[in-house]
Coordinates of C-alpha atoms in Angstrom, one line a residue:
X1 CA 99.6 75.4 -68.9
X2 CA 103.0 75.9 -67.1
X3 CA 102.3 79.6 -66.6
X4 CA 98.9 78.9 -65.0
X5 CA 100.5 76.3 -62.6
X6 CA 103.3 78.7 -61.6
X7 CA 100.9 81.5 -61.0
X8 CA 98.9 79.3 -58.7
X9 CA 102.1 78.3 -56.9
X10 CA 103.1 81.9 -56.3
X11 CA 99.6 82.6 -55.0
X12 CA 99.8 79.7 -52.6
X13 CA 103.2 80.4 -51.1
X14 CA 102.0 83.8 -50.1
X15 CA 99.6 82.1 -47.7
X16 CA 100.6 81.8 -44.0
X17 CA 101.5 78.2 -43.1
X18 CA 99.3 76.6 -40.4
X19 CA 100.3 73.9 -38.0
X20 CA 98.9 70.4 -38.2
X21 CA 98.6 67.4 -36.0
X22 CA 99.4 64.1 -37.6
X23 CA 97.2 61.1 -37.4
X24 CA 99.3 57.9 -37.7
X25 CA 98.6 55.3 -40.3
X26 CA 99.4 51.8 -39.2
X27 CA 99.7 49.0 -41.8
X28 CA 97.3 46.6 -40.3
X29 CA 97.2 44.0 -43.0
X30 CA 99.0 43.1 -46.2
X31 CA 98.0 40.5 -48.9
X32 CA 99.6 39.6 -52.2
X33 CA 97.8 37.3 -54.5
X34 CA 99.8 34.1 -55.3
X35 CA 99.0 34.3 -59.0
X36 CA 102.2 34.7 -61.0
X37 CA 101.9 37.9 -63.0
X38 CA 104.1 37.9 -66.1
X39 CA 105.4 41.0 -67.8
X40 CA 102.3 41.5 -70.0
X41 CA 100.3 42.3 -66.9
X42 CA 101.5 45.8 -67.3
X43 CA 98.7 48.1 -66.1
X44 CA 97.8 49.0 -62.5
X45 CA 94.4 50.1 -61.1
X46 CA 94.0 51.1 -57.5
X47 CA 90.8 51.3 -55.5
X48 CA 90.4 53.0 -52.1
X49 CA 87.8 52.0 -49.6
X50 CA 87.3 54.0 -46.4
X51 CA 85.6 52.2 -43.5
X52 CA 84.5 53.2 -40.0
X53 CA 84.5 56.9 -41.1
X54 CA 82.5 57.9 -38.0
X55 CA 85.4 56.7 -35.9
X56 CA 87.4 59.7 -36.9
X57 CA 85.6 61.5 -34.1
X58 CA 87.3 59.2 -31.7
X59 CA 90.7 59.6 -33.4
X60 CA 90.5 63.4 -33.3
X61 CA 89.5 63.5 -29.7
X62 CA 92.1 61.1 -28.6
X63 CA 94.6 63.0 -30.6
X64 CA 93.7 66.2 -28.8
X65 CA 93.3 64.9 -25.3
X66 CA 95.1 61.5 -25.2
X67 CA 94.0 57.9 -25.1
X68 CA 94.4 57.1 -21.5
X69 CA 94.1 60.5 -19.7
X70 CA 93.1 64.0 -20.5
X71 CA 95.8 66.2 -21.9
X72 CA 96.2 70.0 -21.7
X73 CA 93.8 71.8 -24.0
X74 CA 95.5 73.4 -26.9
X75 CA 94.7 77.0 -27.8
X76 CA 94.1 76.0 -31.4
X77 CA 91.2 74.0 -32.6
X78 CA 91.1 71.2 -35.2
X79 CA 89.4 72.3 -38.4
X80 CA 90.0 69.8 -41.1
X81 CA 90.7 66.1 -41.5
X82 CA 92.9 65.7 -44.6
X83 CA 93.6 62.3 -46.2
X84 CA 96.1 61.8 -49.0
X85 CA 97.7 59.1 -51.1
X86 CA 101.3 59.6 -52.1
X87 CA 102.3 57.6 -55.2
X88 CA 105.8 57.0 -56.4
X89 CA 107.4 56.0 -59.7
X90 CA 104.5 56.9 -62.0
X91 CA 105.8 57.3 -65.5
X92 CA 102.8 59.5 -66.4
X93 CA 104.1 62.2 -64.0
X94 CA 107.8 61.9 -64.9
X95 CA 108.5 59.4 -62.1
X96 CA 108.2 62.2 -59.5
X97 CA 106.3 61.6 -56.3
X98 CA 102.7 62.7 -56.7
X99 CA 100.1 63.2 -53.9
X100 CA 96.5 62.5 -54.5
X101 CA 94.0 64.4 -52.3
X102 CA 91.5 61.8 -51.3
X103 CA 89.3 63.4 -48.7
X104 CA 89.1 66.6 -46.8
X105 CA 86.5 66.5 -44.1
X106 CA 85.4 69.6 -42.1
X107 CA 85.6 69.1 -38.3
X108 CA 83.0 70.5 -35.9
X109 CA 83.3 71.1 -32.2
X110 CA 80.5 70.2 -29.8
X111 CA 81.4 71.5 -26.3
X112 CA 84.5 69.6 -25.4
X113 CA 84.5 67.1 -28.2
X114 CA 85.3 67.1 -31.9
X115 CA 82.8 65.7 -34.4
X116 CA 83.3 64.7 -38.0
X117 CA 80.5 64.2 -40.5
X118 CA 82.1 61.2 -42.2
X119 CA 79.9 58.5 -43.4
X120 CA 80.5 54.8 -42.8
X121 CA 79.3 54.0 -46.3
X122 CA 81.5 56.0 -48.6
X123 CA 81.7 54.7 -52.2
X124 CA 84.9 53.2 -53.5
X125 CA 87.3 55.6 -55.0
X126 CA 89.4 54.5 -58.0
X127 CA 92.4 56.8 -58.0
X128 CA 94.1 55.3 -61.0
X129 CA 92.7 53.0 -63.7
X130 CA 95.0 50.9 -65.9
X131 CA 98.1 53.0 -65.3
X132 CA 101.0 51.6 -67.4
X133 CA 103.9 50.1 -65.4
X134 CA 107.4 50.1 -66.7
X135 CA 109.1 46.8 -67.7
X136 CA 110.9 46.7 -64.3
X137 CA 108.0 47.7 -62.1
X138 CA 105.8 45.2 -60.3
X139 CA 103.5 47.8 -58.8
X140 CA 103.3 51.5 -57.8
X141 CA 104.1 52.3 -54.2
X142 CA 101.3 54.1 -52.4
X143 CA 101.6 55.8 -48.9
X144 CA 98.4 56.8 -47.1
X145 CA 98.5 59.8 -44.8
X146 CA 95.9 61.5 -42.6
X147 CA 96.4 64.8 -41.0
X148 CA 94.3 66.8 -38.5
X149 CA 94.8 70.4 -39.4
X150 CA 94.2 73.2 -37.0
X151 CA 92.7 76.6 -37.6
X152 CA 95.5 78.8 -36.5
X153 CA 98.8 77.0 -37.2
X154 CA 98.9 77.1 -40.9
X155 CA 97.2 75.4 -43.8
X156 CA 98.9 72.2 -44.8
X157 CA 96.6 71.9 -47.8
X158 CA 97.9 75.0 -49.5
X159 CA 101.5 73.9 -49.1
X160 CA 100.8 70.5 -50.5
X161 CA 98.9 71.9 -53.5
X162 CA 101.7 74.3 -54.2
X163 CA 104.3 71.6 -54.2
X164 CA 102.3 69.4 -56.5
X165 CA 101.6 72.1 -58.9
X166 CA 105.3 72.8 -59.2
X167 CA 106.0 69.2 -59.9
X168 CA 103.3 69.1 -62.6
X169 CA 104.6 72.3 -64.2
X170 CA 107.8 70.4 -65.1
X171 CA 106.0 68.2 -67.5
X172 CA 106.6 69.4 -71.1
X173 CA 103.6 67.6 -72.6
X174 CA 100.9 67.4 -69.9
X175 CA 98.2 64.8 -70.7
X176 CA 94.5 64.9 -70.0
X177 CA 95.2 62.9 -66.9
X178 CA 97.6 65.5 -65.6
X179 CA 95.1 68.3 -66.3
X180 CA 92.3 66.4 -64.5
X181 CA 94.6 66.2 -61.4
X182 CA 95.2 70.0 -61.6
X183 CA 91.4 70.3 -61.6
X184 CA 91.2 68.1 -58.4
X185 CA 93.6 70.5 -56.7
X186 CA 91.4 73.4 -57.7
X187 CA 88.4 71.6 -56.2
X188 CA 90.3 70.9 -53.0
X189 CA 91.2 74.6 -52.6
X190 CA 87.6 75.6 -53.3
X191 CA 86.3 73.2 -50.6
X192 CA 88.8 74.6 -48.1
X193 CA 87.9 78.2 -48.6
X194 CA 84.2 77.4 -48.3
X195 CA 84.6 74.8 -45.5
X196 CA 83.0 72.1 -47.6
X197 CA 83.8 68.4 -47.7
X198 CA 86.0 67.3 -50.5
X199 CA 86.3 63.8 -52.2
X200 CA 88.6 62.8 -55.0
X201 CA 86.6 62.2 -58.2
X202 CA 88.9 62.3 -61.2
X203 CA 90.1 58.8 -61.9
X204 CA 93.0 58.8 -64.2
X205 CA 91.9 56.6 -67.1
X206 CA 94.2 56.0 -70.0
X207 CA 92.2 53.2 -71.7
X208 CA 88.6 54.4 -71.5
X209 CA 86.1 51.9 -72.9
X210 CA 88.6 49.1 -73.5
X211 CA 88.0 45.6 -72.1
X212 CA 91.0 44.4 -70.1
X213 CA 91.5 41.1 -68.3
X214 CA 92.0 42.3 -64.7
X215 CA 92.7 40.5 -61.4
X216 CA 93.6 41.4 -57.9
X217 CA 97.3 41.9 -57.3
X218 CA 97.6 43.0 -53.7
X219 CA 95.6 44.5 -50.8
X220 CA 96.8 46.6 -47.9
X221 CA 94.8 47.9 -44.9
X222 CA 95.9 51.1 -43.2
X223 CA 94.3 52.0 -39.9
X224 CA 94.1 55.7 -38.8
X225 CA 95.0 56.0 -35.1
X226 CA 96.5 58.6 -32.7
X227 CA 100.3 58.3 -32.3
X228 CA 100.0 56.6 -28.9
X229 CA 98.4 53.5 -30.5
X230 CA 101.4 51.5 -31.6
X231 CA 99.9 48.2 -32.8
X232 CA 96.7 47.3 -34.7
X233 CA 95.4 43.8 -34.8
X234 CA 93.2 42.7 -37.7
X235 CA 92.2 39.0 -37.9
X236 CA 93.2 38.0 -41.3
X237 CA 92.0 34.4 -41.8
X238 CA 88.5 35.0 -43.2
X239 CA 89.7 38.1 -45.2
X240 CA 92.6 36.1 -46.8
X241 CA 90.2 33.4 -47.9
X242 CA 87.7 35.9 -49.3
X243 CA 90.5 37.7 -51.3
X244 CA 91.8 34.4 -52.7
X245 CA 88.4 33.4 -53.9
X246 CA 87.5 36.8 -55.5
X247 CA 90.5 37.8 -57.5
X248 CA 88.4 39.8 -60.1
X249 CA 86.3 42.1 -58.1
X250 CA 85.9 43.0 -54.4
X251 CA 82.7 44.1 -52.7
X252 CA 82.7 46.8 -50.1
X253 CA 80.1 45.0 -47.9
X254 CA 82.1 41.8 -48.0
X255 CA 85.4 43.5 -47.3
X256 CA 83.9 45.1 -44.2
X257 CA 82.4 41.9 -43.0
X258 CA 85.5 39.8 -43.5
X259 CA 87.8 42.4 -42.0
X260 CA 85.5 42.8 -39.0
X261 CA 87.5 45.7 -37.4
X262 CA 85.5 48.2 -35.4
X263 CA 88.0 50.2 -33.3
X264 CA 89.3 52.9 -35.6
X265 CA 88.8 54.1 -39.2
X266 CA 90.7 52.1 -41.8
X267 CA 91.4 52.3 -45.5
X268 CA 91.6 49.3 -47.8
X269 CA 93.9 49.9 -50.8
X270 CA 93.3 47.3 -53.5
X271 CA 95.7 47.0 -56.4
X272 CA 94.6 45.3 -59.6
X273 CA 96.8 44.4 -62.5
X274 CA 95.4 44.3 -66.1
X275 CA 96.6 42.2 -69.0
X276 CA 97.5 44.0 -72.2
X277 CA 95.0 43.2 -75.0
X278 CA 95.7 43.4 -78.6
X279 CA 93.3 44.7 -81.2
X280 CA 91.9 41.4 -82.5
X281 CA 91.6 41.1 -86.2
X282 CA 89.9 38.6 -88.6
X283 CA 91.6 37.7 -91.8
X284 CA 89.0 39.6 -93.9
X285 CA 89.8 42.8 -92.0
X286 CA 93.5 42.8 -92.7
X287 CA 94.5 45.3 -95.4
X288 CA 97.6 47.3 -96.0
X289 CA 95.8 50.5 -95.0
X290 CA 94.6 49.0 -91.7
X291 CA 98.2 47.8 -91.0
X292 CA 99.5 51.3 -91.4
X293 CA 96.9 52.6 -89.0
X294 CA 97.7 49.9 -86.5
X295 CA 101.4 50.7 -86.8
X296 CA 100.8 54.4 -86.1
X297 CA 98.5 53.6 -83.2
X298 CA 101.0 51.5 -81.4
X299 CA 103.8 54.1 -82.1
X300 CA 101.7 56.8 -80.6
X301 CA 100.9 54.6 -77.5
X302 CA 104.6 53.9 -77.1
X303 CA 105.5 57.6 -77.3
X304 CA 102.9 58.3 -74.7
X305 CA 104.3 55.6 -72.5
X306 CA 101.1 53.6 -72.6
X307 CA 102.8 50.4 -73.5
X308 CA 106.1 49.0 -72.3
X309 CA 109.2 48.2 -74.4
X310 CA 108.5 44.5 -74.9
X311 CA 104.9 45.0 -75.9
X312 CA 106.0 47.7 -78.4
X313 CA 108.5 45.3 -79.9
X314 CA 106.0 42.5 -80.2
X315 CA 103.4 44.8 -81.8
X316 CA 105.9 45.9 -84.4
X317 CA 106.9 42.3 -85.2
X318 CA 103.2 41.4 -85.5
X319 CA 102.7 44.3 -87.9
X320 CA 105.4 42.7 -90.1
X321 CA 103.5 39.4 -89.9
X322 CA 100.3 41.1 -90.9
X323 CA 102.0 42.7 -93.9
X324 CA 103.0 39.3 -95.3
X325 CA 99.4 38.1 -94.8
X326 CA 98.0 41.1 -96.6
X327 CA 100.4 40.5 -99.5
X328 CA 99.2 36.9 -99.7
X329 CA 95.6 38.1 -99.8
X330 CA 96.3 40.5 -102.6
X331 CA 97.8 37.7 -104.7
X332 CA 94.8 35.5 -103.9
X333 CA 92.5 38.2 -105.2
X334 CA 94.5 38.5 -108.4
X335 CA 94.4 34.7 -108.8
X336 CA 90.7 34.4 -108.3
X337 CA 89.7 37.3 -110.5
X338 CA 91.8 36.2 -113.5
X339 CA 92.0 32.4 -113.3
X340 CA 89.6 31.7 -116.1
X341 CA 90.9 34.3 -118.4
X342 CA 94.6 33.7 -118.0
X343 CA 97.0 31.4 -119.8
X344 CA 98.3 28.4 -117.8
X345 CA 101.7 30.1 -117.5
X346 CA 100.2 33.3 -115.9
X347 CA 98.1 31.2 -113.6
X348 CA 101.2 29.3 -112.5
X349 CA 103.0 32.6 -111.7
X350 CA 100.0 33.9 -109.7
X351 CA 99.7 30.6 -107.8
X352 CA 103.4 30.6 -107.0
X353 CA 103.1 34.1 -105.6
X354 CA 100.5 32.9 -103.2
X355 CA 102.7 29.9 -102.3
X356 CA 105.6 32.3 -101.6
X357 CA 103.7 34.5 -99.2
X358 CA 102.1 31.5 -97.4
X359 CA 105.6 30.0 -96.9
X360 CA 106.9 33.3 -95.6
X361 CA 104.0 33.5 -93.3
X362 CA 104.7 30.1 -91.8
X363 CA 108.5 30.8 -91.7
X364 CA 107.8 34.1 -89.8
X365 CA 105.7 32.2 -87.3
X366 CA 108.5 29.7 -86.9
X367 CA 111.0 32.5 -86.2
X368 CA 108.8 34.0 -83.6
X369 CA 108.3 30.6 -81.9
X370 CA 112.0 30.0 -81.7
X371 CA 113.0 33.6 -80.7
X372 CA 110.3 34.0 -78.0
X373 CA 109.9 30.4 -76.7
X374 CA 110.4 31.7 -73.1
X375 CA 108.8 35.1 -73.6
X376 CA 105.5 35.3 -71.7
X377 CA 104.2 38.4 -73.5
X378 CA 104.5 36.5 -76.8
X379 CA 103.1 33.2 -75.6
X380 CA 100.2 34.6 -73.6
X381 CA 99.1 37.6 -75.8
X382 CA 100.6 37.5 -79.3
X383 CA 100.9 33.8 -80.1
X384 CA 97.1 33.3 -80.2
X385 CA 96.7 36.2 -82.7
X386 CA 99.5 34.8 -84.9
X387 CA 97.7 31.4 -84.8
X388 CA 94.4 33.1 -85.7
X389 CA 95.9 34.8 -88.8
X390 CA 97.5 31.5 -89.8
X391 CA 94.2 29.7 -89.5
X392 CA 92.6 32.3 -91.7
X393 CA 95.4 31.8 -94.3
X394 CA 94.8 28.0 -94.2
X395 CA 91.0 28.6 -94.8
X396 CA 91.7 30.8 -97.8
X397 CA 93.8 28.1 -99.3
X398 CA 90.9 25.6 -99.1
X399 CA 89.0 27.5 -101.9
X400 CA 90.0 25.2 -104.8
X401 CA 92.1 22.2 -105.8
X402 CA 95.1 24.3 -106.9
X403 CA 95.2 26.3 -103.6
X404 CA 94.9 23.2 -101.6
X405 CA 97.7 21.6 -103.5
X406 CA 99.8 24.8 -103.0
X407 CA 99.2 24.7 -99.2
X408 CA 100.2 21.0 -99.2
X409 CA 103.3 21.8 -101.2
X410 CA 104.4 24.4 -98.6
X411 CA 103.8 22.1 -95.7
X412 CA 105.8 19.4 -97.5
X413 CA 108.7 21.7 -98.1
X414 CA 108.8 22.7 -94.5
X415 CA 108.8 19.1 -93.4
X416 CA 111.6 18.3 -95.8
X417 CA 113.7 21.3 -94.7
X418 CA 113.3 20.6 -91.0
X419 CA 113.1 16.8 -90.6
X420 CA 115.2 14.3 -92.6
X421 CA 113.0 11.5 -91.3
X422 CA 110.3 12.7 -93.7
X423 CA 112.2 11.4 -96.7
X424 CA 114.4 8.5 -95.4
X425 CA 112.5 5.7 -97.3
X426 CA 111.5 5.3 -100.9
X427 CA 107.8 5.3 -100.0
X428 CA 108.2 8.7 -98.1
X429 CA 110.1 10.2 -101.0
X430 CA 107.5 9.1 -103.5
X431 CA 104.7 10.7 -101.3
X432 CA 106.7 13.9 -101.0
X433 CA 107.4 14.1 -104.7
X434 CA 103.7 13.6 -105.5
X435 CA 102.9 16.6 -103.4
X436 CA 105.7 18.7 -104.9
X437 CA 104.5 18.0 -108.4
X438 CA 100.8 18.4 -107.6
X439 CA 101.0 22.1 -108.5
X440 CA 101.6 23.7 -111.9
X441 CA 104.5 26.0 -111.3
X442 CA 106.7 28.3 -113.5
X443 CA 109.7 26.9 -115.2
X444 CA 112.7 25.9 -113.0
X445 CA 114.8 28.9 -114.2
X446 CA 112.0 31.3 -113.1
X447 CA 111.5 29.5 -109.8
X448 CA 115.2 29.6 -109.0
X449 CA 115.1 33.4 -109.0
X450 CA 113.3 33.4 -105.6
X451 CA 114.3 31.9 -102.2
X452 CA 111.1 29.8 -102.1
X453 CA 111.3 28.7 -105.7
X454 CA 115.0 27.7 -105.3
X455 CA 114.0 25.6 -102.3
X456 CA 111.4 23.8 -104.4
X457 CA 113.9 23.1 -107.3
X458 CA 116.7 22.1 -104.9
X459 CA 114.6 19.7 -102.8
X460 CA 113.0 18.1 -105.9
X461 CA 116.5 17.4 -107.2
X462 CA 117.7 16.1 -103.9
X463 CA 114.7 13.7 -103.4
X464 CA 115.0 12.4 -107.0
X465 CA 118.7 11.8 -106.7
X466 CA 118.1 9.8 -103.5
X467 CA 115.2 7.9 -105.1
X468 CA 117.2 7.1 -108.3
X469 CA 120.2 5.8 -106.3
X470 CA 118.0 3.7 -104.1
X471 CA 115.4 2.3 -106.4
X472 CA 116.5 2.6 -110.1
X473 CA 120.2 2.8 -110.4
X474 CA 121.0 -0.9 -110.2
X475 CA 118.2 -1.9 -112.5
X476 CA 119.2 0.7 -115.1
X477 CA 122.8 -0.6 -115.0
X478 CA 121.5 -4.1 -115.3
X479 CA 119.4 -3.2 -118.4
X480 CA 122.4 -1.4 -119.9
X481 CA 124.5 -4.6 -119.5
X482 CA 121.8 -7.0 -120.7
X483 CA 122.0 -8.3 -124.3
X484 CA 118.8 -7.6 -126.2
X485 CA 116.8 -10.6 -127.1
X486 CA 113.3 -12.0 -126.8
X487 CA 114.3 -13.7 -123.6
X488 CA 115.4 -10.4 -121.9
X489 CA 112.6 -8.2 -123.1
X490 CA 110.8 -8.8 -119.8
X491 CA 113.6 -7.1 -117.9
X492 CA 113.0 -3.9 -120.0
X493 CA 109.2 -4.1 -119.6
X494 CA 109.5 -4.6 -115.8
X495 CA 111.7 -1.5 -115.4
X496 CA 109.3 0.6 -117.6
X497 CA 106.3 -0.5 -115.5
X498 CA 108.2 0.4 -112.3
X499 CA 109.2 3.8 -113.3
X500 CA 105.9 4.7 -114.8
X501 CA 104.4 4.4 -111.3
X502 CA 107.0 6.7 -109.8
X503 CA 106.7 10.5 -109.3
X504 CA 110.4 10.9 -109.9
X505 CA 110.6 12.7 -113.2
X506 CA 114.4 12.6 -113.5
X507 CA 114.2 8.8 -112.8
X508 CA 111.8 8.5 -115.7
X509 CA 114.3 10.3 -117.9
X510 CA 117.2 8.1 -117.0
X511 CA 115.1 4.9 -117.4
X512 CA 113.9 6.2 -120.7
X513 CA 117.5 6.7 -121.9
X514 CA 118.4 3.1 -120.8
X515 CA 115.3 1.7 -122.5
X516 CA 116.0 3.6 -125.7
X517 CA 119.5 2.1 -125.7
X518 CA 118.1 -1.3 -125.1
X519 CA 115.5 -0.9 -127.8
X520 CA 118.3 0.0 -130.3
X521 CA 120.1 -3.2 -129.3
X522 CA 116.9 -5.1 -129.5
X523 CA 116.2 -3.8 -133.0
X524 CA 119.7 -4.9 -134.1
X525 CA 119.0 -8.3 -132.7
X526 CA 115.6 -8.5 -134.4
X527 CA 117.2 -7.3 -137.7
X528 CA 119.8 -10.1 -137.5
X529 CA 117.0 -12.6 -136.8
X530 CA 114.9 -11.3 -139.6
X531 CA 117.7 -11.3 -142.2
X532 CA 118.5 -14.9 -141.2
X533 CA 114.9 -16.0 -141.6
X534 CA 114.5 -14.0 -144.8
X535 CA 117.6 -15.6 -146.4
X536 CA 116.5 -19.1 -145.5
X537 CA 112.9 -18.4 -146.8
X538 CA 114.3 -16.9 -150.0
X539 CA 116.5 -19.9 -150.7
X540 CA 113.5 -22.2 -150.1
X541 CA 111.4 -20.0 -152.4
X542 CA 113.9 -20.3 -155.2
X543 CA 113.8 -24.0 -155.0
X544 CA 110.1 -23.9 -154.9
X545 CA 110.0 -21.9 -158.1
X546 CA 111.7 -24.7 -160.0
X547 CA 109.3 -27.2 -158.5
X548 CA 106.3 -25.2 -159.5
X549 CA 107.6 -24.6 -163.0
X550 CA 108.0 -28.4 -163.5
X551 CA 104.5 -29.0 -162.1
X552 CA 103.1 -26.3 -164.4
X553 CA 104.7 -27.9 -167.4
X554 CA 103.4 -31.4 -166.4
X555 CA 99.9 -30.0 -165.8
X556 CA 99.8 -28.2 -169.1
X557 CA 101.0 -31.4 -171.0
X558 CA 98.3 -33.5 -169.2
X559 CA 95.7 -30.9 -170.0
X560 CA 96.7 -30.8 -173.7
X561 CA 96.7 -34.6 -174.0
X562 CA 93.3 -34.9 -172.3
X563 CA 91.8 -32.2 -174.4
X564 CA 93.0 -33.8 -177.7
X565 CA 91.7 -37.2 -176.8
X566 CA 88.2 -35.9 -176.0
X567 CA 85.8 -35.8 -178.9
X568 CA 82.9 -34.2 -177.0
X569 CA 82.7 -30.6 -178.1
X570 CA 80.7 -29.8 -174.9
X571 CA 83.8 -30.1 -172.8
X572 CA 85.6 -27.2 -174.6
X573 CA 84.3 -24.7 -172.0
X574 CA 85.3 -26.9 -169.2
X575 CA 88.9 -27.2 -170.4
X576 CA 89.0 -23.5 -171.2
X577 CA 88.1 -22.7 -167.6
X578 CA 90.8 -25.0 -166.4
X579 CA 93.2 -23.3 -168.7
X580 CA 92.4 -20.0 -166.9
X581 CA 93.3 -21.5 -163.6
X582 CA 96.5 -22.9 -165.0
X583 CA 97.4 -19.4 -166.3
X584 CA 96.8 -17.9 -162.8
X585 CA 99.2 -20.5 -161.4
X586 CA 101.7 -19.6 -164.0
X587 CA 101.4 -15.9 -163.0
X588 CA 101.9 -16.6 -159.3
X589 CA 105.0 -18.6 -160.2
X590 CA 106.3 -15.7 -162.2
X591 CA 105.6 -13.2 -159.4
X592 CA 107.3 -15.5 -156.9
X593 CA 110.3 -15.9 -159.1
X594 CA 110.5 -12.2 -159.7
X595 CA 110.4 -11.4 -155.9
X596 CA 113.1 -13.9 -155.1
X597 CA 115.4 -12.2 -157.6
X598 CA 115.0 -8.8 -155.9
X599 CA 117.8 -7.7 -153.6
X600 CA 116.2 -6.7 -150.2
X601 CA 117.5 -3.7 -148.0
X602 CA 118.9 -5.6 -145.1
X603 CA 119.9 -2.4 -143.2
X604 CA 116.4 -1.7 -142.0
X605 CA 114.4 -4.2 -140.0
X606 CA 111.1 -3.1 -141.4
X607 CA 112.3 -3.4 -145.0
X608 CA 113.4 -7.0 -144.3
X609 CA 110.2 -7.9 -142.6
X610 CA 108.2 -6.4 -145.4
X611 CA 110.2 -8.4 -148.0
X612 CA 109.8 -11.6 -146.0
X613 CA 106.1 -11.0 -145.6
X614 CA 105.6 -10.5 -149.3
X615 CA 107.6 -13.6 -150.1
X616 CA 105.5 -15.6 -147.7
X617 CA 102.3 -14.3 -149.4
X618 CA 103.6 -15.2 -152.9
X619 CA 104.5 -18.7 -151.8
X620 CA 101.1 -19.2 -150.3
X621 CA 99.4 -17.8 -153.4
X622 CA 101.3 -20.2 -155.7
X623 CA 100.6 -23.1 -153.4
X624 CA 96.9 -22.2 -153.3
X625 CA 96.7 -22.0 -157.1
X626 CA 98.3 -25.3 -157.6
X627 CA 96.0 -27.0 -155.0
X628 CA 93.0 -25.5 -156.8
X629 CA 94.1 -27.1 -160.1
X630 CA 94.6 -30.5 -158.5
X631 CA 91.3 -30.3 -156.7
X632 CA 89.5 -29.9 -160.1
X633 CA 91.0 -32.9 -161.7
X634 CA 93.6 -35.0 -159.9
X635 CA 94.6 -36.8 -163.1
X636 CA 95.9 -33.5 -164.5
X637 CA 98.4 -33.3 -161.5
X638 CA 99.8 -36.8 -161.9
X639 CA 103.3 -36.0 -162.7
X640 CA 106.5 -37.9 -162.1
X641 CA 108.3 -36.7 -159.0

């Protein structure tokens, strides 16, 4: 490539240089759109409109003969009308000045006048399309020149082409845009040798086919006049209004109508700025493979100077964000595929892995918001894409109850970490603890091995300590100091009911310990009461045994006496049946007597209660047997007291 360009240069410098007569370009109008273009508007497009082309005939004739009076005729004749645009500070060309050949019109001579075959309706020429600007550039300076070139003084065109080819040969890695410009120089030389008209046609496009947000940045109008014309007046009111109302696209017809300038040819240079657009992704599209491709794509674009430093930095940071999202998606897939077949422990680990990545995703977004809160590139371009990915993550976590609870847990953690007001009352702490415990997670020792898990363990402990101190500590101390009795059992029950409604697990443990201690004291209290009642009842039972024995003896004597005095043999069965009831009474007395003689185990409440219960039963049984006998025949129970 460089050899070809140098060869062309050597060929060109061998040509004899011709003289030229300059046409002056006066800046007749300048407009800058009031829209505030932030750094992310980093691409420039430039359109060229040529109006009043037929008026070049007037310019050339006035250039040759003068505006006010005829001048001396020159021996040489005008042959070409050459119009160029000189661009400065273009990164694509190594920041060297580069000259675009826009038009080269052939000039005819009719008797004493020059004529140009320049149409008044030339199409717009886009000389650059979405050219990247550096971070410090606001636009690219363009200078419009028009030259009337004679036939015998030298050929300015050859000299210009030679210089530009030398500049281009310095580029070590010429792009397709550079090669297309070399082609334009070739077309220009060809038109000169064949005396044909030339028009620029190779727009430099670096983002072919991509949809950019584009709006007007500035407009300048250059008028082509002979040197004697020092001032040009273009009425700007209507034009300024039109430009302000049409920032996205200008129309040639409307530009001509609003400018309304008829005296000389003029060129409108319209500069547009374009907003950098990211490759928009949906959550389903994000994979680790796609992320690597995106990373390489932006790296290549940066190396080719197609994106500025800030955009490159933001793209790299967004790739990191996408990688966290992709990791979360992978854990989601594992969780979904294996949920029904895994043990609760494995499901808990899989779910926690999702929670980890989701929290990292949210934390990454927080960091970006804090770091780039005044960065327009982030706010206007990248933030919406961050938010879109986060929205996708939120939707993924709506798939089932566990995932919903996991998302709620992460949001609760973030609130607790960032805002103490979210846990400054018992009610708020209870609500937070309910959310933290809504998910089955791995054991605390496993959780503490990760940053996210350690935060969960730590915040649970902090909330529970605050909740215990505020809600349960005084009542636990009160219960510990309360003597156990039937009158104080309500204190224990109230505390148990209160803690059972709490989500504070450590509070439950501490209350349980206090209740256990109280229950032991209460059992001792009940044992003392039971022993006292048992002793009294036992003493009463011993006295009752003597009474029953005396009654039994009396009853048996009465029965014997009655039976002997009776001569009716038919009553034998009757008295025999009464004798059976009397024997049953005797057995119950014997059993009662035997039970009162036993030594009960007074160290255990239940043993004491069982002994007392049996003693009560035997007393009742003996009483019932005696009452049965007396109900049969009251005379048999008539005994001296």
